[in-house]
Amino acid sequence: MSPTAKVILGTLRMRPRSGYEIKGFIDKSTRFFYSAGFGSIYPELKRLREAGLIEGSDDPTGDRRRVTYRLTRAGERALDDWLATEPAPIELRDEALLQVFFAQDDERAAAALESKATVHADAGERLAAMEERVASLDNPYPYLTLQNGLAYNRTMKAWCEREAVRLRRRRSKKSKGTR
Amino acid sequence: MSPTAKVILGTLRMRPRSGYEIKGFIDKSTRFFYSAGFGSIYPELKRLREAGLIEGSDDPTGDRRRVTYRLTRAGERALDDWLATEPAPIELRDEALLQVFFAQDDERAAAALESKATVHADAGERLAAMEERVASLDNPYPYLTLQNGLAYNRTMKAWCEREAVRLRRRRSKKSKGTR
DNA sequence: AACAACATGTAACCGGTTACATGATTGA
DNA sequence: TCAATCATGTAACCGGTTACATGTTGTT
């Protein structure tokens, strides 16, 4: 099952939606740890339909066509099966950390850490802005993942700032200079 | 500049290496936050050479051919330019979190959190096994990124375990059951 | 009238993973 | 001699991003 299929199936179990609505839902919920664009969603809906995991019904607004998809029983089974599967290890590509790794001196390492701190600060703010809305949901699990993102970004921001300060302090005493 | 180009250029500044050695270096250093396979490395070496950012010299072992690459001045400049660039935001695809998000009850949400805790525990152990070796390096920045990975996995493991316990405790009192 | 949002889809492109293919050297 | 490691490379495949193409509806 493809990554995009997983998030589509999960989204459709909550309630039937069109492709456009699925995209909207992802963008305001899982996008921070699991995203998908139209270019993935529409072809995947087609495949899932052909595989019998979802079914679509025409649901136009006037002349504007729209297909609303819902899970079939086979789709629900497939979703439950995946949900009970050991998760794939987290794939992570952190350019800021690579910049720290290859830094040539404390000054530039500190700058890279501060960039990373800013990235996490921004992400944290965007998550915090969602907190109230998500907290008021019936379903408690989205809120749990939001809290996870908050904890993650808080920790990383604090860690990067602390290390950046340490490097800059060290640098002002004994200059490491160029090699 | 492609992701693979960045890690190749940085690796080659440390010292000249063959494609095979570059892969070996990545596997024992940046792989946890930035990886690359042979299928990316060799084609990228070719492109970087054509672009004049690296140069290769034949350096065979007996009849076994080998090309050792080093940075050109243009390559060093390109590396420094990238190092001073705002990093791309972290791309993250966390299947375990998606399983939590779509969980149907506390029991299964807790199980997903425990899976995620295990993932982080394993990653933390693999990093801890590298700690002494990396600490004894001349260059302090690889150790810094190792510490970051340790902090990240420690926090995530603890957070997931704590939340899993909380869910299981809650579950044993008021069973949430099916909806 | 114009623009944002709704709605669906395809095509080109990019880049990574896996498998395959080949062959030399080293050490058990 | 056999296996592990060194060494390089390509091809098929997979899947995501971006751009493009098209048309409707609702709001200003």
Coordinates of C-alpha atoms (C1' of nucleotides) in Angstrom, one line a residue:
Chain A
M1 CA 0.0 0.0 0.0
S2 CA 1.4 3.4 -1.1
P3 CA 2.0 6.2 1.4
T4 CA -0.7 8.3 -0.2
A5 CA -3.2 5.4 0.0
K6 CA -2.8 5.2 3.8
V7 CA -3.7 8.8 4.4
I8 CA -6.6 8.6 1.9
L9 CA -8.1 5.5 3.5
G10 CA -7.8 6.9 7.0
T11 CA -9.3 10.2 5.9
L12 CA -12.3 8.5 4.2
R13 CA -13.1 6.4 7.2
M14 CA -13.8 9.6 9.2
R15 CA -16.3 10.6 6.6
P16 CA -16.8 10.4 2.8
R17 CA -15.1 13.1 0.9
S18 CA -14.1 14.3 -2.6
G19 CA -10.5 14.4 -3.7
Y20 CA -10.5 18.1 -3.2
E21 CA -11.8 17.8 0.3
I22 CA -9.2 15.1 1.2
K23 CA -6.5 17.5 0.2
G24 CA -8.0 20.2 2.3
F25 CA -8.2 17.8 5.3
I26 CA -4.6 16.7 5.0
D27 CA -3.5 20.3 4.7
K28 CA -5.1 21.2 8.0
S29 CA -4.2 18.1 9.9
T30 CA -1.5 15.5 9.0
R31 CA 0.6 17.8 6.7
F32 CA 3.3 18.3 9.3
F33 CA 4.2 14.6 9.4
Y34 CA 2.5 13.2 6.4
S35 CA 1.5 15.3 3.3
A36 CA 0.1 14.7 -0.1
G37 CA -0.7 16.9 -3.1
F38 CA -3.3 16.7 -5.9
G39 CA -0.8 15.1 -8.2
S40 CA -0.7 12.1 -5.8
I41 CA -4.3 12.1 -4.6
Y42 CA -6.3 11.9 -7.8
P43 CA -4.3 9.0 -9.4
E44 CA -4.3 7.2 -6.1
L45 CA -8.1 7.5 -5.8
K46 CA -8.4 6.0 -9.2
R47 CA -6.2 3.0 -8.2
L48 CA -8.0 2.5 -4.9
R49 CA -11.3 2.5 -6.7
E50 CA -10.0 -0.1 -9.3
A51 CA -8.7 -2.2 -6.4
G52 CA -12.1 -2.1 -4.8
L53 CA -11.0 -0.4 -1.6
I54 CA -13.1 2.7 -2.1
E55 CA -16.2 3.5 -4.1
G56 CA -17.2 6.9 -5.6
S57 CA -20.6 8.4 -6.2
D58 CA -21.4 11.4 -8.4
D59 CA -22.3 14.4 -6.2
P60 CA -22.2 17.5 -8.4
T61 CA -22.9 21.1 -7.3
G62 CA -25.0 22.4 -10.2
D63 CA -22.9 21.8 -13.3
R64 CA -19.7 21.4 -11.4
R65 CA -19.0 17.7 -11.1
R66 CA -17.7 16.1 -7.9
V67 CA -17.2 12.6 -6.9
T68 CA -17.6 11.7 -3.2
Y69 CA -15.6 8.6 -2.1
R70 CA -16.3 6.2 0.8
L71 CA -14.5 3.1 2.0
T72 CA -15.8 -0.3 1.0
R73 CA -15.6 -3.2 3.4
A74 CA -12.4 -4.4 1.8
G75 CA -11.0 -0.8 2.2
E76 CA -11.9 -0.8 5.9
R77 CA -10.2 -4.1 6.3
A78 CA -7.1 -2.9 4.4
L79 CA -7.0 0.2 6.6
D80 CA -7.2 -1.9 9.8
D81 CA -4.6 -4.2 8.6
W82 CA -2.1 -1.4 8.0
L83 CA -3.0 0.2 11.3
A84 CA -1.9 -3.0 13.1
T85 CA 1.3 -3.2 11.2
E86 CA 4.7 -2.2 12.5
P87 CA 5.4 1.3 11.2
A88 CA 8.2 2.0 8.8
P89 CA 11.0 3.8 10.5
I90 CA 10.8 7.5 10.2
E91 CA 12.4 8.9 7.1
L92 CA 14.1 12.2 7.8
R93 CA 16.0 14.6 5.6
D94 CA 17.4 17.4 7.7
E95 CA 19.4 19.8 5.7
A96 CA 20.2 22.1 8.7
L97 CA 21.8 19.2 10.5
L98 CA 23.9 18.5 7.5
Q99 CA 25.0 22.1 7.5
V100 CA 26.1 21.7 11.2
F101 CA 27.9 18.5 10.4
F102 CA 30.0 20.1 7.6
A103 CA 30.5 23.4 9.4
Q104 CA 34.1 24.8 9.3
D105 CA 34.1 26.8 12.5
D106 CA 32.0 27.5 15.6
E107 CA 30.6 30.7 14.1
R108 CA 29.1 29.0 11.2
A109 CA 28.0 25.9 13.2
A110 CA 26.2 28.3 15.5
A111 CA 24.5 30.0 12.6
A112 CA 23.3 26.7 11.2
L113 CA 21.9 25.7 14.6
E114 CA 20.1 29.0 14.9
S115 CA 18.6 28.5 11.4
K116 CA 17.4 25.1 12.6
A117 CA 16.0 26.7 15.8
T118 CA 14.0 29.1 13.7
V119 CA 12.6 26.3 11.6
H120 CA 11.4 24.6 14.7
A121 CA 10.1 27.8 16.2
D122 CA 8.0 28.5 13.1
A123 CA 6.7 25.0 13.0
G124 CA 5.8 25.1 16.6
E125 CA 3.9 28.4 16.1
R126 CA 1.9 27.0 13.3
L127 CA 1.0 23.9 15.4
A128 CA 0.1 26.1 18.4
A129 CA -2.3 28.1 16.2
M130 CA -4.2 24.8 15.5
E131 CA -4.3 23.7 19.1
E132 CA -7.7 25.1 20.3
R133 CA -9.5 23.9 17.2
V134 CA -8.0 20.4 17.4
A135 CA -8.6 20.2 21.2
S136 CA -12.3 20.7 20.7
L137 CA -12.7 17.7 18.4
D138 CA -14.6 14.6 19.4
N139 CA -11.7 12.4 18.3
P140 CA -8.8 12.7 20.7
Y141 CA -6.0 11.2 18.6
P142 CA -5.4 14.1 16.2
Y143 CA -4.8 16.2 19.3
L144 CA -2.3 13.6 20.5
T145 CA -0.3 13.9 17.3
L146 CA -0.4 17.7 17.5
Q147 CA 1.0 17.5 21.0
N148 CA 3.7 15.2 19.7
G149 CA 4.6 17.8 17.1
L150 CA 4.6 20.5 19.7
A151 CA 6.9 18.5 22.0
Y152 CA 9.2 17.7 19.1
N153 CA 9.6 21.2 17.9
R154 CA 9.9 22.6 21.5
T155 CA 12.7 20.2 22.3
M156 CA 14.6 20.8 19.1
K157 CA 14.3 24.5 19.3
A158 CA 15.6 24.6 22.8
W159 CA 18.4 22.1 22.1
C160 CA 19.6 24.1 19.0
E161 CA 19.5 27.4 20.9
R162 CA 21.4 26.0 23.9
E163 CA 24.1 24.6 21.7
A164 CA 24.4 27.7 19.6
V165 CA 24.9 29.8 22.7
R166 CA 27.5 27.3 23.9
L167 CA 29.4 27.5 20.7
R168 CA 29.3 31.3 20.6
R169 CA 30.5 31.5 24.2
R170 CA 33.3 29.1 23.5
R171 CA 34.2 31.0 20.4
S172 CA 34.6 34.4 22.2
K173 CA 37.1 32.8 24.6
K174 CA 39.3 30.6 22.5
S175 CA 38.8 31.4 18.9
K176 CA 39.0 28.2 16.9
G177 CA 39.7 30.1 13.6
T178 CA 40.4 28.5 10.3
R179 CA 42.2 25.3 9.9
Chain B
M1 CA 22.0 21.6 -6.1
S2 CA 20.6 18.1 -5.5
P3 CA 20.4 16.6 -2.0
T4 CA 23.0 14.0 -2.9
A5 CA 25.4 16.6 -4.2
K6 CA 25.4 18.4 -0.9
V7 CA 26.5 15.4 1.1
I8 CA 29.1 14.4 -1.5
L9 CA 30.6 17.8 -1.6
G10 CA 30.8 18.0 2.2
T11 CA 32.3 14.6 2.5
L12 CA 34.9 15.3 -0.2
R13 CA 36.1 18.5 1.6
M14 CA 37.0 16.4 4.6
R15 CA 39.3 14.4 2.4
P16 CA 39.3 13.0 -1.2
R17 CA 37.5 9.7 -1.6
S18 CA 36.1 7.2 -4.1
G19 CA 32.4 6.8 -4.6
Y20 CA 32.6 3.6 -2.6
E21 CA 34.3 5.3 0.3
I22 CA 31.8 8.2 0.2
K23 CA 29.0 5.6 0.6
G24 CA 30.8 4.0 3.5
F25 CA 31.3 7.4 5.2
I26 CA 27.7 8.4 4.9
D27 CA 26.6 5.0 6.3
K28 CA 28.6 5.6 9.5
S29 CA 27.9 9.2 9.9
T30 CA 25.0 11.2 8.3
R31 CA 22.7 8.3 7.5
F32 CA 20.3 9.0 10.4
F33 CA 19.3 12.3 9.0
Y34 CA 20.7 12.3 5.5
S35 CA 21.4 9.2 3.5
A36 CA 22.4 8.2 0.0
G37 CA 22.8 4.9 -1.9
F38 CA 25.1 3.9 -4.8
G39 CA 22.3 4.4 -7.2
S40 CA 22.4 8.1 -6.3
I41 CA 26.1 8.6 -5.7
Y42 CA 27.7 7.4 -8.9
P43 CA 25.4 9.3 -11.3
E44 CA 25.8 12.4 -9.1
L45 CA 29.6 12.1 -9.1
K46 CA 29.5 12.1 -12.9
R47 CA 27.3 15.2 -12.9
L48 CA 29.5 17.0 -10.4
R49 CA 32.5 16.2 -12.4
E50 CA 30.9 17.5 -15.6
A51 CA 29.9 20.7 -13.8
G52 CA 33.5 21.2 -12.7
L53 CA 32.8 21.0 -9.0
I54 CA 34.9 17.9 -8.4
E55 CA 37.7 16.3 -10.2
G56 CA 38.7 12.6 -10.3
S57 CA 42.0 10.9 -10.6
D58 CA 42.6 7.2 -11.3
D59 CA 43.8 5.4 -8.3
P60 CA 43.6 1.7 -8.9
T61 CA 44.5 -1.2 -6.5
G62 CA 46.3 -3.6 -8.8
D63 CA 43.8 -4.3 -11.6
R64 CA 40.9 -3.1 -9.6
R65 CA 40.1 0.4 -10.9
R66 CA 39.2 3.2 -8.6
V67 CA 38.6 6.9 -9.0
T68 CA 39.4 9.2 -6.2
Y69 CA 37.5 12.5 -6.2
R70 CA 38.5 15.8 -4.7
L71 CA 36.8 19.3 -4.6
T72 CA 37.8 21.9 -7.2
R73 CA 37.9 25.5 -6.1
A74 CA 34.5 26.0 -7.8
G75 CA 33.2 23.0 -5.8
E76 CA 34.5 24.4 -2.5
R77 CA 32.8 27.7 -3.3
A78 CA 29.5 25.9 -4.1
L79 CA 29.7 24.0 -0.8
D80 CA 30.4 27.2 1.2
D81 CA 27.5 28.9 -0.6
W82 CA 25.1 26.2 0.3
L83 CA 26.4 26.0 3.9
A84 CA 25.4 29.7 4.3
T85 CA 21.9 29.2 2.8
E86 CA 18.7 29.0 4.8
P87 CA 18.1 25.3 5.2
A88 CA 15.0 23.7 3.6
P89 CA 12.4 22.8 6.3
I90 CA 12.7 19.3 7.5
E91 CA 10.8 16.8 5.5
L92 CA 9.3 14.2 7.7
R93 CA 7.2 11.1 6.9
D94 CA 6.2 9.4 10.2
E95 CA 3.9 6.4 9.6
A96 CA 3.6 5.7 13.3
L97 CA 2.1 9.1 13.9
L98 CA -0.3 8.6 11.1
Q99 CA -1.4 5.3 12.8
V100 CA -2.0 7.2 16.0
F101 CA -3.9 9.9 14.2
F102 CA -6.3 7.3 12.6
A103 CA -6.5 5.0 15.7
Q104 CA -10.0 3.8 16.6
D105 CA -9.6 3.3 20.3
D106 CA -7.2 3.9 23.2
E107 CA -5.9 0.3 23.0
R108 CA -4.8 0.7 19.4
A109 CA -3.5 4.2 19.8
A110 CA -1.4 3.0 22.7
A111 CA 0.0 0.2 20.6
A112 CA 0.9 2.6 17.9
L113 CA 2.6 4.9 20.4
E114 CA 4.6 1.9 21.8
S115 CA 5.7 1.0 18.3
K116 CA 6.9 4.5 17.8
A117 CA 8.7 4.4 21.2
T118 CA 10.5 1.2 20.1
V119 CA 11.6 2.8 16.8
H120 CA 13.1 5.7 18.8
A121 CA 14.7 3.4 21.3
D122 CA 16.4 1.4 18.6
A123 CA 17.6 4.5 16.8
G124 CA 18.9 5.9 20.1
E125 CA 20.8 2.7 20.8
R126 CA 22.4 2.7 17.4
L127 CA 23.5 6.3 17.9
A128 CA 24.8 5.6 21.4
A129 CA 26.9 2.8 20.0
M130 CA 28.7 5.4 17.8
E131 CA 29.2 7.9 20.6
E132 CA 32.7 7.1 21.8
R133 CA 34.1 6.9 18.3
V134 CA 32.6 10.2 17.2
A135 CA 33.6 11.9 20.4
S136 CA 37.2 11.1 19.8
L137 CA 37.2 12.8 16.4
D138 CA 39.2 16.1 15.8
N139 CA 36.1 17.7 14.2
P140 CA 33.5 18.5 16.9
Y141 CA 30.5 19.0 14.6
P142 CA 29.7 15.4 13.8
Y143 CA 29.5 14.8 17.5
L144 CA 27.1 17.7 17.8
T145 CA 24.7 16.2 15.3
L146 CA 25.0 12.8 17.0
Q147 CA 24.0 14.5 20.3
N148 CA 21.1 16.0 18.5
G149 CA 19.9 12.6 17.3
L150 CA 20.3 11.3 20.8
A151 CA 18.2 14.1 22.3
Y152 CA 15.6 13.8 19.6
N153 CA 15.1 10.0 20.1
R154 CA 15.3 10.2 23.9
T155 CA 12.5 12.9 23.9
M156 CA 10.3 11.0 21.4
K157 CA 10.7 7.7 23.2
A158 CA 9.9 9.2 26.6
W159 CA 6.9 11.1 25.2
C160 CA 5.4 8.1 23.4
E161 CA 5.8 5.9 26.4
R162 CA 4.3 8.4 28.7
E163 CA 1.3 8.9 26.5
A164 CA 0.8 5.2 25.9
V165 CA 0.7 4.6 29.7
R166 CA -1.8 7.4 30.1
L167 CA -4.0 5.9 27.4
R168 CA -3.8 2.5 28.9
R169 CA -4.6 3.8 32.4
R170 CA -7.6 5.8 31.1
R171 CA -8.7 2.7 29.1
S172 CA -8.8 0.5 32.2
K173 CA -11.1 2.9 34.0
K174 CA -13.6 4.1 31.4
S175 CA -13.5 1.9 28.4
K176 CA -14.0 4.0 25.3
G177 CA -15.1 1.0 23.2
T178 CA -16.2 1.2 19.6
R179 CA -18.1 4.2 18.2
Chain C
dA1 C1' -16.4 42.0 -14.2
dA2 C1' -13.0 40.0 -11.7
dC3 C1' -11.1 37.0 -8.4
dA4 C1' -11.0 33.4 -5.0
dA5 C1' -12.4 29.0 -4.1
dC6 C1' -14.2 24.6 -5.7
dA7 C1' -13.2 20.6 -8.5
dT8 C1' -10.6 17.2 -11.4
dG9 C1' -7.2 15.5 -13.9
dT10 C1' -2.6 14.8 -16.8
dA11 C1' 2.2 15.3 -18.1
dA12 C1' 6.8 16.4 -17.4
dC13 C1' 10.2 16.2 -14.3
dC14 C1' 13.0 14.9 -10.5
dG15 C1' 15.2 11.9 -7.6
dG16 C1' 15.6 8.0 -4.7
dT17 C1' 15.5 2.6 -4.1
dT18 C1' 16.3 -1.9 -5.7
dA19 C1' 18.0 -5.1 -8.5
dC20 C1' 21.2 -6.5 -11.7
dA21 C1' 25.7 -6.9 -13.9
dT22 C1' 30.6 -7.2 -13.6
dG23 C1' 35.0 -7.9 -11.9
dA24 C1' 39.3 -7.6 -8.5
dT25 C1' 41.4 -8.3 -3.9
dT26 C1' 41.9 -10.0 0.7
dG27 C1' 41.7 -13.1 4.3
dA28 C1' 39.9 -17.4 6.3
Chain D
dT1 C1' 38.7 -22.2 -2.7
dC2 C1' 35.2 -19.5 -0.9
dA3 C1' 33.3 -15.6 1.1
dA4 C1' 33.5 -10.9 2.3
dT5 C1' 34.8 -6.6 0.8
dC6 C1' 36.2 -3.4 -2.6
dA7 C1' 34.7 -1.0 -6.7
dT8 C1' 31.7 0.9 -10.4
dG9 C1' 28.0 1.4 -12.9
dT10 C1' 23.1 1.0 -15.3
dA11 C1' 18.2 0.0 -15.7
dA12 C1' 13.7 -0.5 -14.0
dC13 C1' 10.7 1.1 -11.0
dC14 C1' 8.3 3.9 -7.7
dG15 C1' 6.4 7.9 -6.2
dG16 C1' 6.3 12.8 -5.2
dT17 C1' 6.3 17.8 -6.9
dT18 C1' 5.2 21.2 -10.2
dA19 C1' 3.1 23.0 -13.9
dC20 C1' -0.4 22.9 -17.0
dA21 C1' -5.2 22.6 -18.6
dT22 C1' -10.0 23.1 -17.9
dG23 C1' -14.3 24.5 -16.2
dT24 C1' -17.9 26.0 -12.3
dT25 C1' -19.6 28.6 -8.4
dG26 C1' -19.7 32.2 -5.1
dT27 C1' -18.2 36.7 -3.5
dT28 C1' -16.9 41.5 -4.0

